[in-house]
Amino acid sequence: MQKYSFTNLVFVFVGLGAFFMVGCVGTQEKPQAGDIQYVASKALIEDKTKNSSNSASIDLFYLQDDVIRMEVTALLGYRLGSLVMNSQKVSYALHPQKAFVEGPFAARTMKPLFRQDLDPKLIWAVVFDRDLRAFGFTCSDVVSRTNTCQGGGATQGVTVTVQQMGETPNSGLKKITIENANLKFVWLYKAIRKHNKSYNETFVLNKPEEYRLITIK
């Protein structure tokens, strides 16, 4: 099966980017429990092997502990990918490749996207502020609202750092850095607000008719 890389898609379609700066954050409307939340975010991807970096925008939608959707776009709004996951299933569309992938909530489903077995539980844990120690990480004490965790076992060589941003510790704004020997992924939450569309409008991802289906067993 041909492998598709999220990182490669960003490098091919975004072009050279620069590190983004954390700007001033205005007053955020705090989402209430049970609401679908929308996060406007930016991501920076560094390829250490090529000494290059690129950026992309990620629109993140989630219902706490239930479901996640990500819409990834390059500069000028060029759509790269759409992903929906819950605790049983992962589906994503790779728009430039016209490919649609679906499979169980397992590392093997993510392999066509990242070219390696990346457990979606890690993404789930980071988005929903789960304790990474439950996934084999060793975490340091929180210093200046920053928590750094080192992977072990299946996540050996992976470092995850979460820094709480915004005016208050409970603002929900944060900067997430996931790094290994070859890749550094920096993900910055810029704003959080309520999402006014329905569950089905937000979290149902169907395969476009012209897309090739790849099913992971």
Coordinates of C-alpha atoms in Angstrom, one line a residue:
M1 CA 0.0 0.0 0.0
Q2 CA 1.3 3.4 -0.9
K3 CA 2.1 5.6 2.2
Y4 CA 0.9 9.1 2.5
S5 CA 2.6 11.5 5.0
F6 CA 0.9 14.4 6.7
T7 CA 4.2 16.0 7.2
N8 CA 5.2 15.6 3.5
L9 CA 1.9 17.2 2.4
V10 CA 2.7 20.2 4.5
F11 CA 6.2 20.5 3.1
V12 CA 5.0 20.1 -0.5
F13 CA 2.0 22.4 -0.4
V14 CA 2.9 25.1 2.2
G15 CA 6.3 26.2 1.1
L16 CA 8.9 27.7 3.5
G17 CA 7.4 29.1 6.7
A18 CA 8.6 30.9 9.7
F19 CA 8.1 30.3 13.5
F20 CA 5.0 32.0 14.7
M21 CA 5.0 34.3 17.7
V22 CA 2.5 34.1 20.5
G23 CA 0.4 37.3 20.2
C24 CA -1.8 39.1 22.7
V25 CA -4.9 37.1 23.5
G26 CA -8.2 38.9 23.8
T27 CA -11.0 37.9 26.1
Q28 CA -12.1 34.3 25.3
E29 CA -15.7 33.0 25.7
K30 CA -15.2 30.0 27.9
P31 CA -17.1 26.9 26.5
Q32 CA -19.5 25.2 28.9
A33 CA -19.5 21.5 29.7
G34 CA -21.1 19.5 26.9
D35 CA -20.6 22.1 24.2
I36 CA -18.6 21.5 21.0
Q37 CA -15.5 23.5 21.2
Y38 CA -13.6 25.1 18.3
V39 CA -9.9 25.9 18.6
A40 CA -8.1 28.1 16.0
S41 CA -4.5 27.0 16.0
K42 CA -1.3 27.1 14.1
A43 CA 1.3 24.3 13.7
L44 CA 4.9 24.4 12.8
I45 CA 6.6 21.3 11.5
E46 CA 10.4 21.0 11.5
D47 CA 12.1 18.3 9.5
K48 CA 15.4 17.8 11.3
T49 CA 16.8 15.6 8.6
K50 CA 16.3 18.3 5.9
N51 CA 16.9 21.3 8.2
S52 CA 13.6 22.8 7.0
S53 CA 10.4 24.0 8.6
N54 CA 6.9 24.8 7.4
S55 CA 3.6 26.0 8.9
A56 CA 0.0 25.2 8.6
S57 CA -3.4 26.1 10.1
I58 CA -5.4 23.6 12.1
D59 CA -9.1 24.1 12.9
L60 CA -9.7 21.7 15.8
F61 CA -13.2 20.8 16.9
Y62 CA -14.0 18.5 19.8
L63 CA -16.5 17.3 22.3
Q64 CA -14.7 16.5 25.5
D65 CA -13.8 12.8 25.8
D66 CA -16.0 12.0 22.9
V67 CA -14.8 13.0 19.4
I68 CA -12.1 15.1 17.6
R69 CA -12.1 16.7 14.2
M70 CA -9.2 18.5 12.5
E71 CA -9.1 20.5 9.3
V72 CA -5.6 21.2 8.1
T73 CA -4.9 24.0 5.6
A74 CA -1.8 25.5 4.1
L75 CA -1.2 29.1 3.2
L76 CA -4.0 30.9 1.3
G77 CA -6.5 28.3 2.5
Y78 CA -5.3 25.3 0.5
R79 CA -6.9 22.2 2.0
L80 CA -4.5 19.4 3.0
G81 CA -6.5 17.0 5.1
S82 CA -9.6 16.3 7.2
L83 CA -9.6 13.9 10.2
V84 CA -12.2 12.6 12.5
M85 CA -11.6 10.2 15.4
N86 CA -13.5 8.8 18.3
S87 CA -12.4 6.1 20.7
Q88 CA -13.4 3.3 18.2
K89 CA -12.6 4.7 14.7
V90 CA -10.3 7.0 12.8
S91 CA -11.2 8.4 9.4
Y92 CA -9.3 11.0 7.3
A93 CA -9.3 12.5 3.8
L94 CA -6.0 13.4 2.1
H95 CA -7.3 16.0 -0.3
P96 CA -4.3 16.5 -2.6
Q97 CA -4.0 12.7 -3.0
K98 CA -7.8 12.2 -3.3
A99 CA -7.5 9.3 -0.8
F100 CA -9.8 8.5 2.1
V101 CA -8.5 6.2 4.9
E102 CA -10.6 4.6 7.7
G103 CA -9.8 2.0 10.3
P104 CA -9.9 1.3 14.1
F105 CA -8.6 3.6 16.8
A106 CA -5.1 2.1 16.6
A107 CA -1.6 3.0 15.6
R108 CA -1.7 1.1 12.4
T109 CA -4.5 3.3 11.1
M110 CA -2.3 6.3 11.4
K111 CA 0.6 4.8 9.5
P112 CA -0.5 6.0 6.0
L113 CA -0.7 9.5 7.5
F114 CA 2.6 9.7 9.5
R115 CA 4.6 6.9 7.8
Q116 CA 5.0 5.3 11.2
D117 CA 2.7 3.7 13.8
L118 CA 1.6 6.7 15.9
D119 CA -0.9 5.7 18.5
P120 CA -4.0 8.0 18.2
K121 CA -4.3 7.7 22.0
L122 CA -1.4 10.2 22.2
I123 CA -3.3 12.8 20.2
W124 CA -6.4 12.0 22.3
A125 CA -4.5 12.5 25.5
V126 CA -2.9 15.8 24.4
V127 CA -6.2 17.3 23.2
F128 CA -8.2 16.2 26.3
D129 CA -5.4 16.9 28.8
R130 CA -5.0 13.3 29.9
D131 CA -2.1 12.2 32.1
L132 CA 0.6 11.0 29.7
R133 CA 2.1 8.8 32.4
A134 CA -0.8 6.4 31.6
F135 CA 0.8 6.0 28.2
G136 CA 4.3 5.1 29.4
F137 CA 5.7 8.6 29.7
T138 CA 7.7 9.9 32.6
C139 CA 6.7 13.5 33.4
S140 CA 8.6 16.2 35.3
D141 CA 7.0 18.6 37.8
V142 CA 5.2 21.5 36.3
V143 CA 7.4 24.6 36.1
S144 CA 6.1 28.0 34.9
R145 CA 2.9 26.3 33.7
T146 CA 4.9 23.9 31.6
N147 CA 4.9 20.1 31.8
T148 CA 7.5 18.0 30.0
C149 CA 7.1 14.2 29.5
Q150 CA 9.6 11.7 28.1
G151 CA 8.3 8.6 26.3
G152 CA 9.2 5.0 27.2
G153 CA 8.6 1.6 25.6
A154 CA 6.6 2.1 22.4
T155 CA 7.0 5.9 22.7
Q156 CA 10.8 5.8 23.4
G157 CA 12.5 8.9 22.1
V158 CA 9.4 11.0 22.0
T159 CA 9.2 14.1 24.1
V160 CA 5.9 15.9 24.7
T161 CA 5.9 19.4 26.3
V162 CA 2.6 21.2 27.1
Q163 CA 2.8 24.9 28.1
Q164 CA -0.4 26.6 29.4
M165 CA -0.8 29.9 27.7
G166 CA -3.3 32.8 28.0
E167 CA -4.0 35.2 30.8
T168 CA -5.0 32.5 33.3
P169 CA -4.1 28.8 33.8
N170 CA -7.6 27.8 33.0
S171 CA -8.0 29.6 29.7
G172 CA -7.5 26.4 27.7
L173 CA -4.9 28.0 25.5
K174 CA -1.7 26.1 25.2
K175 CA 1.4 25.3 23.2
I176 CA 2.1 21.6 22.5
T177 CA 5.5 20.4 21.3
I178 CA 5.9 16.8 20.2
E179 CA 9.5 15.9 19.2
N180 CA 11.6 12.9 18.3
A181 CA 15.0 12.5 16.6
N182 CA 13.7 13.4 13.1
L183 CA 10.7 15.7 13.6
K184 CA 9.5 18.5 15.8
F185 CA 5.8 19.4 15.8
V186 CA 4.8 22.7 17.6
W187 CA 1.0 23.2 17.9
L188 CA -0.3 26.5 19.3
Y189 CA -3.8 27.2 20.4
K190 CA -4.6 30.8 19.4
A191 CA -8.3 31.0 20.4
I192 CA -11.1 28.9 21.8
R193 CA -14.8 29.4 21.5
K194 CA -18.1 27.6 21.2
H195 CA -19.0 26.0 17.9
N196 CA -22.5 26.7 16.8
K197 CA -23.0 23.8 14.3
S198 CA -24.6 20.5 15.2
Y199 CA -22.8 17.3 16.1
N200 CA -23.5 15.7 12.7
E201 CA -22.5 18.8 10.8
T202 CA -19.2 18.8 12.6
F203 CA -18.2 15.2 13.2
V204 CA -19.5 13.2 10.2
L205 CA -16.8 12.8 7.6
N206 CA -17.9 11.0 4.4
K207 CA -15.7 9.8 1.6
P208 CA -16.0 12.0 -1.5
E209 CA -17.2 10.0 -4.4
E210 CA -14.0 10.6 -6.4
Y211 CA -11.7 9.6 -3.6
R212 CA -10.0 6.2 -3.4
L213 CA -10.9 4.2 -0.2
I214 CA -8.1 2.7 1.9
T215 CA -9.5 0.5 4.7
I216 CA -7.2 -0.5 7.6
K217 CA -8.2 -3.8 9.3

